[in-house]
Structure formats: structure tokens, C-alpha cells
mmCIF file of C-alpha atoms in Angstrom:
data_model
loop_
_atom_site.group_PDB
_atom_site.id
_atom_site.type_symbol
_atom_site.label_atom_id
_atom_site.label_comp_id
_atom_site.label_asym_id
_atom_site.label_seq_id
_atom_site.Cartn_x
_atom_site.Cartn_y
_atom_site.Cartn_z
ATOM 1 C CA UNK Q 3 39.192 -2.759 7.522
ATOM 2 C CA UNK Q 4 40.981 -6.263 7.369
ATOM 3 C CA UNK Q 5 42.079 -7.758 10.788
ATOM 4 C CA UNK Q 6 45.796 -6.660 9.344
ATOM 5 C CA UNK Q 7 46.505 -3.581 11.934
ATOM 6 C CA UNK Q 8 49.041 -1.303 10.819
ATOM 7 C CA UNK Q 9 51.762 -0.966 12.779
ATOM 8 C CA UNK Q 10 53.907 1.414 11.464
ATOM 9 C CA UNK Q 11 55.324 4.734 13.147
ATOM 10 C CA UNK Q 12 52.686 7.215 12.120
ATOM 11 C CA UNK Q 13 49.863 4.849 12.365
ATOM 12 C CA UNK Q 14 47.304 4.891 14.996
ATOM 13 C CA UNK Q 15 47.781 3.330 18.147
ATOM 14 C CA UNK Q 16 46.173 -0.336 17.728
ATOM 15 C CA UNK Q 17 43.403 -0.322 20.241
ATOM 16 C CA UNK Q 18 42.277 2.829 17.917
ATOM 17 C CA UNK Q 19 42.008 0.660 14.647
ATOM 18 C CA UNK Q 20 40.854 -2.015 16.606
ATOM 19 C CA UNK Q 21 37.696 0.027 18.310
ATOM 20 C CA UNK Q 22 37.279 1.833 14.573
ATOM 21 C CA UNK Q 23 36.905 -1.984 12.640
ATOM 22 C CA UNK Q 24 34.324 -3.039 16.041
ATOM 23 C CA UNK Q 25 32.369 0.144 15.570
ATOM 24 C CA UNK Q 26 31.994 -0.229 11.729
ATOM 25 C CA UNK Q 27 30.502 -4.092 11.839
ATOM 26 C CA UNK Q 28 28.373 -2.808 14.433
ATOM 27 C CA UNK Q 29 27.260 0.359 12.368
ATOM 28 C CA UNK Q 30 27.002 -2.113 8.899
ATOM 29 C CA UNK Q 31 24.258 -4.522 10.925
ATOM 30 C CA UNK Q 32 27.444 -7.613 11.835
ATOM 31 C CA UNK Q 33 25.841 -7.605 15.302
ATOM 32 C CA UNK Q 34 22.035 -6.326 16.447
ATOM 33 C CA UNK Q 35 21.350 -4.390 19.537
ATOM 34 C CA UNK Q 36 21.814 -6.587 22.918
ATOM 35 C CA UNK Q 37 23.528 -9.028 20.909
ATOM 36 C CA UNK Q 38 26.947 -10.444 22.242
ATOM 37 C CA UNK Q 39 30.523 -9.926 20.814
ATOM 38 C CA UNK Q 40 32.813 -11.777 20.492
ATOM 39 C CA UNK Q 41 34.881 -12.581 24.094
ATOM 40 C CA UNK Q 42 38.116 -10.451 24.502
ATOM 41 C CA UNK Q 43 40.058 -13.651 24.350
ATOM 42 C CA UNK Q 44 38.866 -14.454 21.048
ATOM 43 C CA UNK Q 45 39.347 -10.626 19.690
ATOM 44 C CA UNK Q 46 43.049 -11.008 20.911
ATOM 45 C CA UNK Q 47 43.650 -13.792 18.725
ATOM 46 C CA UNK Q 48 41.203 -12.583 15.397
ATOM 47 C CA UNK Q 49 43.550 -9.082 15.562
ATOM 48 C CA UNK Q 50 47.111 -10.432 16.829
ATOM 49 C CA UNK Q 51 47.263 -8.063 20.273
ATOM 50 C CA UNK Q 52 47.015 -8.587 23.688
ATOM 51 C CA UNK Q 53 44.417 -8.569 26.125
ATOM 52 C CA UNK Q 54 45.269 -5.135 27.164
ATOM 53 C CA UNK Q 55 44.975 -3.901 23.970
ATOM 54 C CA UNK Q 56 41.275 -5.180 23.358
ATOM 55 C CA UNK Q 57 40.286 -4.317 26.783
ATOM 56 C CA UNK Q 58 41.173 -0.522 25.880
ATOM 57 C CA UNK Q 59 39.765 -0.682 22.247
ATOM 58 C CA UNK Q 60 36.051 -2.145 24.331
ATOM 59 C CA UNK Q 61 36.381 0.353 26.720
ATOM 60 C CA UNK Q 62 36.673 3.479 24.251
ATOM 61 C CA UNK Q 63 33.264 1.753 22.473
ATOM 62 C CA UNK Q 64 31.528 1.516 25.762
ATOM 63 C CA UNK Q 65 32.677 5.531 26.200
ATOM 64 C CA UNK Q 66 30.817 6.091 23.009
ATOM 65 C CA UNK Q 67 27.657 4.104 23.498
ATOM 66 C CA UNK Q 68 28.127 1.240 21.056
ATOM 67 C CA UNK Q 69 28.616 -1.420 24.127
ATOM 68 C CA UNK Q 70 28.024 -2.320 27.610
ATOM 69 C CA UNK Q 71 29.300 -4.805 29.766
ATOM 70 C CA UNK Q 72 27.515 -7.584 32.126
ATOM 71 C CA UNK Q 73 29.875 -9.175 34.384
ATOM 72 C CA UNK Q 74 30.590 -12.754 33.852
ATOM 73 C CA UNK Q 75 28.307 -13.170 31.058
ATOM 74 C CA UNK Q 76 30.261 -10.385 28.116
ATOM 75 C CA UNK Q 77 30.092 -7.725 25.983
ATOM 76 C CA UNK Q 78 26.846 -6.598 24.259
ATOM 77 C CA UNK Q 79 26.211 -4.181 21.339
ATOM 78 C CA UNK Q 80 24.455 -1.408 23.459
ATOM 79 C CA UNK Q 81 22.584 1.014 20.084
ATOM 80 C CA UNK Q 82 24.004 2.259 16.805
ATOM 81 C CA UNK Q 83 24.446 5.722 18.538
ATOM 82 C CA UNK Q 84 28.079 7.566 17.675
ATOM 83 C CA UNK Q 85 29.907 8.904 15.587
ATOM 84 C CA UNK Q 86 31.731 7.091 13.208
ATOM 85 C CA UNK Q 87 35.022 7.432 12.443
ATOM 86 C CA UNK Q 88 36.247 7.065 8.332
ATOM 87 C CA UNK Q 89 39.342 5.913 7.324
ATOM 88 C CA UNK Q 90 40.120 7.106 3.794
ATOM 89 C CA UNK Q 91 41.431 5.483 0.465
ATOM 90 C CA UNK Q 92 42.598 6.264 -2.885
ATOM 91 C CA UNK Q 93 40.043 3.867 -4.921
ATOM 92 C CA UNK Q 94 36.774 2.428 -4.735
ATOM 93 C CA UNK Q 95 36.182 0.150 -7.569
ATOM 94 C CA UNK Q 96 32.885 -0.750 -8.755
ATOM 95 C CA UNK Q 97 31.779 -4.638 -9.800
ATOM 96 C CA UNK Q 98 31.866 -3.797 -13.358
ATOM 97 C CA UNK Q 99 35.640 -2.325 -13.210
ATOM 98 C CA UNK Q 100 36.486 -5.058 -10.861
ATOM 99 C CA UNK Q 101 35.419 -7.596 -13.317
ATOM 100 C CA UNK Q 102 37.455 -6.116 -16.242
ATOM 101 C CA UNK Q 103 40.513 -6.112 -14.489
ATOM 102 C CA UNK Q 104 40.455 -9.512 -14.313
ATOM 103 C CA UNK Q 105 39.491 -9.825 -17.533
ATOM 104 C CA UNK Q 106 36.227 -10.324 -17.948
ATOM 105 C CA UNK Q 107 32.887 -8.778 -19.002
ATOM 106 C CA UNK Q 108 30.449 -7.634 -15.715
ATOM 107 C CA UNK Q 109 26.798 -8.048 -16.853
ATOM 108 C CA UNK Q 110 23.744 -7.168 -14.697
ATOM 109 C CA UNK Q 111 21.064 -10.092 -15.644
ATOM 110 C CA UNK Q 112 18.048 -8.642 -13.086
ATOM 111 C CA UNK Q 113 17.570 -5.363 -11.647
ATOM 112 C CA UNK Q 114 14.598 -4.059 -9.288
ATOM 113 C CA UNK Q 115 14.544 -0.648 -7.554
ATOM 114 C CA UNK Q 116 12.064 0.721 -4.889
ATOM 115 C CA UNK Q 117 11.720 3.723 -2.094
ATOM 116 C CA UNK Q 118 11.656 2.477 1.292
ATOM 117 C CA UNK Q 119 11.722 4.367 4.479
ATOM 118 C CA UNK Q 120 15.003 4.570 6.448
ATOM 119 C CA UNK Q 121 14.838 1.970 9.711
ATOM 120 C CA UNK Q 122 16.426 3.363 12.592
ATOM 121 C CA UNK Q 123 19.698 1.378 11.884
ATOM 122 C CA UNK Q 124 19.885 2.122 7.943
ATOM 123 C CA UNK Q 125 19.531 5.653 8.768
ATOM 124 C CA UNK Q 126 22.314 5.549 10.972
ATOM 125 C CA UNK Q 127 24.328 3.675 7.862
ATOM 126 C CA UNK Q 128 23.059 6.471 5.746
ATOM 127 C CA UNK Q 129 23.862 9.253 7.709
ATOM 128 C CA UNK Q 130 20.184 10.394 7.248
ATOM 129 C CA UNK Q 131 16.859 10.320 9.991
ATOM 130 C CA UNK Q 132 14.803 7.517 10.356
ATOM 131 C CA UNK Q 133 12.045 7.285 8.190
ATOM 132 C CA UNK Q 134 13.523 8.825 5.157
ATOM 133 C CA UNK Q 135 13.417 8.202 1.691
ATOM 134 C CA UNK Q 136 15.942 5.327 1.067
ATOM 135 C CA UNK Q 137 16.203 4.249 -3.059
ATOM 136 C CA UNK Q 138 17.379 0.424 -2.327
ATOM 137 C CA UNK Q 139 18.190 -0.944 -5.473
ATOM 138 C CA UNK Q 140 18.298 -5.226 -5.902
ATOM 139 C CA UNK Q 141 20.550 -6.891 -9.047
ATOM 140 C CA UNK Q 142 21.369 -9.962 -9.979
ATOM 141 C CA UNK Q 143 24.865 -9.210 -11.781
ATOM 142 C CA UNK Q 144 27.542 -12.178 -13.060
ATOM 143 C CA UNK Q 145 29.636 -12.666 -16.188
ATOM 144 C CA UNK Q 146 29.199 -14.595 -19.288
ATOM 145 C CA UNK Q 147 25.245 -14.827 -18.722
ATOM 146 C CA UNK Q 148 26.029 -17.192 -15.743
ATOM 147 C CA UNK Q 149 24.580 -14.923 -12.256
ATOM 148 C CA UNK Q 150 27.494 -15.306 -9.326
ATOM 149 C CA UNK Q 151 26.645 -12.244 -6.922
ATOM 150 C CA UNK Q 152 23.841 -10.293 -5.731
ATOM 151 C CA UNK Q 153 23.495 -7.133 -4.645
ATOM 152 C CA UNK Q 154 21.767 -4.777 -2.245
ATOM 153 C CA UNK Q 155 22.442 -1.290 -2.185
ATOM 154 C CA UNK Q 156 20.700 1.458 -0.461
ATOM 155 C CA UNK Q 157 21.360 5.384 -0.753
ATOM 156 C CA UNK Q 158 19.313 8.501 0.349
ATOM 157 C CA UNK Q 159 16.741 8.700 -2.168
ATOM 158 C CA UNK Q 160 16.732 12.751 -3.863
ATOM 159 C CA UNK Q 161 14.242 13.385 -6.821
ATOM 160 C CA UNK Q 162 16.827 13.063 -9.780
ATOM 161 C CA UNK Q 163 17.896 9.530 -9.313
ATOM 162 C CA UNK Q 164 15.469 7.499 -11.629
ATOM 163 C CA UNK Q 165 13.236 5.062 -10.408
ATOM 164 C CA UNK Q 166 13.440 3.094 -13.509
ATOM 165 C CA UNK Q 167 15.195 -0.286 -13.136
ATOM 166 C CA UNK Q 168 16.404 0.066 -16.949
ATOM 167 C CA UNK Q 169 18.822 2.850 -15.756
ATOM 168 C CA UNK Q 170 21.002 0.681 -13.242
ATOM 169 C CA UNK Q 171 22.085 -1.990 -15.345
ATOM 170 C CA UNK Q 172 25.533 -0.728 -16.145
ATOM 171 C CA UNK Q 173 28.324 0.729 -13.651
ATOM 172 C CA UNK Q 174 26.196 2.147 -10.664
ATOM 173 C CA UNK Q 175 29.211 4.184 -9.674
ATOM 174 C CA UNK Q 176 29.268 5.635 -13.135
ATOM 175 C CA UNK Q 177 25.508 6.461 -12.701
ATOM 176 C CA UNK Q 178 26.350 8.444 -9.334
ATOM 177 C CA UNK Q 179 29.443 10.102 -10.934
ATOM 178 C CA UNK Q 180 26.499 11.719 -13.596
ATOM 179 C CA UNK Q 181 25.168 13.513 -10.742
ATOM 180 C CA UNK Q 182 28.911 14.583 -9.613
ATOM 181 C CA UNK Q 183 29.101 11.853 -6.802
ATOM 182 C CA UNK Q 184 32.500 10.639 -6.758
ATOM 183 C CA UNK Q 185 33.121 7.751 -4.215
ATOM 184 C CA UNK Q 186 36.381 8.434 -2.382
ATOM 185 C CA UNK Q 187 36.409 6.415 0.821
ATOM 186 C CA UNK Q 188 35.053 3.320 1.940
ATOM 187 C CA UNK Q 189 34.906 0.649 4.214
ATOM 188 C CA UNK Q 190 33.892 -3.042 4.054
ATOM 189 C CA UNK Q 191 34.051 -6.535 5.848
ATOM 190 C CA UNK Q 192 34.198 -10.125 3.879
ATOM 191 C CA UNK Q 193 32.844 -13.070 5.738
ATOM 192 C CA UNK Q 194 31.686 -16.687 4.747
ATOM 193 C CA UNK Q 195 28.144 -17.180 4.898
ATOM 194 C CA UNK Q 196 25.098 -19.710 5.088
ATOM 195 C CA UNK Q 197 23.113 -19.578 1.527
ATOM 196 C CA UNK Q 198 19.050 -19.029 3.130
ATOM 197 C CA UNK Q 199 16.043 -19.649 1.060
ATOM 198 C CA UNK Q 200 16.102 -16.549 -1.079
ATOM 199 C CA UNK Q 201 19.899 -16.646 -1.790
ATOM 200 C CA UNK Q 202 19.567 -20.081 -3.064
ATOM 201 C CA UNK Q 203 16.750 -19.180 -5.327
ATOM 202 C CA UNK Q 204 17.947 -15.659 -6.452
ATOM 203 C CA UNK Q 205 21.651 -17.071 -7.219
ATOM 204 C CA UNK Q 206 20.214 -20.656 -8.171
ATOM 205 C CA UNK Q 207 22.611 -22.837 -5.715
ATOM 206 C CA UNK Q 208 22.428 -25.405 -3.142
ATOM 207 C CA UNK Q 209 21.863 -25.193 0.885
ATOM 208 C CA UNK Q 210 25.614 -26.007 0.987
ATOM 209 C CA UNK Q 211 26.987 -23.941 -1.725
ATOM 210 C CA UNK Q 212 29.757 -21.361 0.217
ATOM 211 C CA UNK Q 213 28.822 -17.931 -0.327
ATOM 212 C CA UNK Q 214 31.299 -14.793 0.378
ATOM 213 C CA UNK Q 215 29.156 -11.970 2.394
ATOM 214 C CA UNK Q 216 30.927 -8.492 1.557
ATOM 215 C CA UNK Q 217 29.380 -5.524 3.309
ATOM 216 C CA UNK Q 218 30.779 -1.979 2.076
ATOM 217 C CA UNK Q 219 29.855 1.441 3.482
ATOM 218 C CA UNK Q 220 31.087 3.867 0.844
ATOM 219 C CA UNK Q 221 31.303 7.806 1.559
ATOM 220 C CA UNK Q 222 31.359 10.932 -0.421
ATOM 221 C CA UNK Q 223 32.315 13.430 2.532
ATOM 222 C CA UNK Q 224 32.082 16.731 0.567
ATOM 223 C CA UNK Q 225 28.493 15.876 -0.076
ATOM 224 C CA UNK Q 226 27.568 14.037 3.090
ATOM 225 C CA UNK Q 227 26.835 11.234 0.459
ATOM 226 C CA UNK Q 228 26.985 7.515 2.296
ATOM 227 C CA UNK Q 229 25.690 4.314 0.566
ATOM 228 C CA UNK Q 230 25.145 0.872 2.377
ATOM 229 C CA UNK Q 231 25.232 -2.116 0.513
ATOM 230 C CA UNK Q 232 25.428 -6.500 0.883
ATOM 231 C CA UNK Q 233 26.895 -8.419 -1.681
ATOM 232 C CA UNK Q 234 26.495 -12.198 -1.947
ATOM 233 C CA UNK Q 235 28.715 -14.089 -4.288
ATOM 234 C CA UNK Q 236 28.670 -17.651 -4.866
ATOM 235 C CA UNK Q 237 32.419 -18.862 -3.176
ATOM 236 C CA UNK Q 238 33.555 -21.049 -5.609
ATOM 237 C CA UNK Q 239 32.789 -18.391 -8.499
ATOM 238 C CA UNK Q 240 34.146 -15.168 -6.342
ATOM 239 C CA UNK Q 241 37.813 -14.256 -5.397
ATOM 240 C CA UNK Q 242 38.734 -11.021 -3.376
ATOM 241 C CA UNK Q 243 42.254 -9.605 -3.986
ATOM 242 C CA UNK Q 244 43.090 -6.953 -1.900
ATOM 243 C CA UNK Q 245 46.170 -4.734 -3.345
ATOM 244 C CA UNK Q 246 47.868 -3.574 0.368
ATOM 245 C CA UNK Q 247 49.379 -1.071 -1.981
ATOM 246 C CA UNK Q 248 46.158 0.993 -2.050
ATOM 247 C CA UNK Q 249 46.118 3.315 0.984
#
């Protein structure tokens, strides 16, 4: 969700979107456990609402178990307990498709996949328990042989999905949609962030080169199916469009 509420007759009452986009950067890792959000003060101006309004969108979170309050020191994430609440869409595009619409050719350059076991906060991303089988797959992906993003994805790990690296360098999407896995909601968060060590070496840029974080938590509800993934993209290589047609 963008910081854009809707407020339209129909839509759901702001401190409700508000509390929905706070619960999803705490599910997708934004902020760890006992780690301080951001004052009420400062949520008022990042989402256009009064104080009121953030206060009641905090307190419904602090209902749930995602925060607790110290007085005069803040709000804290309290645990990744809850459940989480899905707001749907029409279209999840993948990198490759999202490439081609804008008129060029998506190539993956490096791919590496491997079975890990769930953590307790991927499993709560995942919808799964902690400690299972995650298949966390790593590419290097760009166009026109020059690498501009990198990507880590994670999904629960079943026996038919390959283990072979070879078979993820096209469209993943289109390799889920072979098992009858059709994306059909999502949600995601864009933010600017520092390049560390690894970044610079995997994407081959500078300490000060911008990147553009995008985190997405994608859903296929008839099949319980959730996948977690971090993008990186190199800023001055990267632009996100977002149609506000698509709801």
C-alpha cells in the first residue's frame, strides 16, 4: 500500500488502511521486534490525517499484538503475531513483463537456489511454521547484459519445484503458473536505501550509488500460497510507475 489513503465513500475508514499498511511493513521485516516506530506526529504527516486518526490506527495494532507502548519514550513493534489482513488487486506483474512494457528485454544474468529452514519471522511472511522448508531463490536480473536489480525471493518449498538454478532464469511467475499458481493479490513497500558490502559487489556500484528497496508479499489465497521477496535496483537505472487505475 502507498501512503495515498483512499478516501472515497465505500472505502475503509482511514485509521483501517492506515493500521493494515503499519501491520504489513511490520509483517515484511521494515521494523524488528522492540524496535521503535515512527512517532505519531511523524505518521500524521507521512499519511495526510490527524493525530486522532493515527492514535486509533496504533491502538487497533496494539489490540492485535503487533505493538506496545512505553510512555514518554514511543511505540515499539511488540512480535509478528496476527493476522494479517490482504487487500486484493487485479494484476501482479512479474520483472520480465514489467520490463517489456516498457520496452525492453528482462534477462536474468545469475541465478542460485537453496532450501533453508523458515525463521520465526519468514514463517510468519510465509504463512507456514517455523522451521520449514523455505526454497529462497537469489538472481541477478537486468536488461541488455547490463545487471540493475537483485532479487530475493522465498516460497514454501514442496517436492515438485526444481532445485536446479537452470529452471528460474525466465519469468518466475510463469514457472509458478506451471504448477497452477496464479498470483492474484499482493502487497509491497518502495523505499530508498543504503548500497552495503554485498549489494555493491553483487550489482557492481559504489557506496553512494541510490538504490530503490521494493519489498512485495504476493498471495495465492485459494491455495494458501504466499511468497516473500526484496528487490534491490540500482536508482538511477530503476523507475516505478504505479497505474492508480489498477484496483
Amino acid at each position: 500500500m502507498s501512503n495515498r489513503l483512499i478516501k472515497s465513500p465505500g472505502a475503509a475508514p482511514l485509521y483501517n488502511q492506515i493500521s493494515d499498511d503499519l501491520r504489513f511493513k511490520i509483517l515484511a521485516g521494515q521494523w524488528d521486534t522492540g524496535e521503535k516506530i515512527p512517532p505519531e506526529l511523524e505518521l500524521c504527516e507521512l499519511y495526510h490525517v490527524s493525530r486522532i486518526t493515527v492514535r486509533k490506527a496504533i491502538d487497533e495494532l496494539v489490540r492485535e499484538g503487533y505493538l506496545y507502548r512505553e510512555r514518554a519514550k514511543g511505540t515499539f513493534v511488540l512480535s509478528l503475531d496476527g493476522t494479517t489482513e490482504k487487500q486484493h488487486y487485479t494484476m501482479v506483474q512479474s520483472f520480465t513483463k514489467e520490463m517489456q512494457e516498457l520496452g525492453k528485454t528482462a534477462t536474468t544474468l545469475s541465478a542460485t537456489v537453496e532450501l533453508i529452514r523458515a525463521t520465526p519471522k519468514l514463517a510468519k511472511q510465509l504463512n507456514i511454521s517455523t522451521n520449514s522448508k523455505v526454497l529462497q531463490l537469489r538472481r541477478v536480473r537486468g536488461t541488455d547484459g547490463q545487471a540493475f536489480a537483485y532479487f530475493i525471493t522465498s516460497i514454501p518449498y514442496v517436492a515438485d519445484f526444481s532445485l536446479d538454478s537452470q529452471e528460474y532464469y525466465g519469468s518466475f511467475y510463469d514457472y509458478l503458473a506451471s504448477f497452477g499458481i496464479v498470483i492474484n493479490e499482493f502487497k509491497e513497500y518502495v523505499e530508498a536505501v543504503v548500497a552495503t558490502d554485498e549489494l555493491q559487489s553483487i550489482l557492481q556500484v559504489s557506496e553512494h550509488t541510490p538504490l530503490l528497496k521494493r519489498v512485495r508479499m504476493t498471495f495465492q489465497t485459494e491455495k494458501n500460497f504466499h511468497e516473500f521477496s526484496e528487490c534491490y535496483y540500482i536508482g538511477n537505472k530503476y523507475r516505478y510507475y504505479v497505474d492508480i487505475n489498477k484496483q
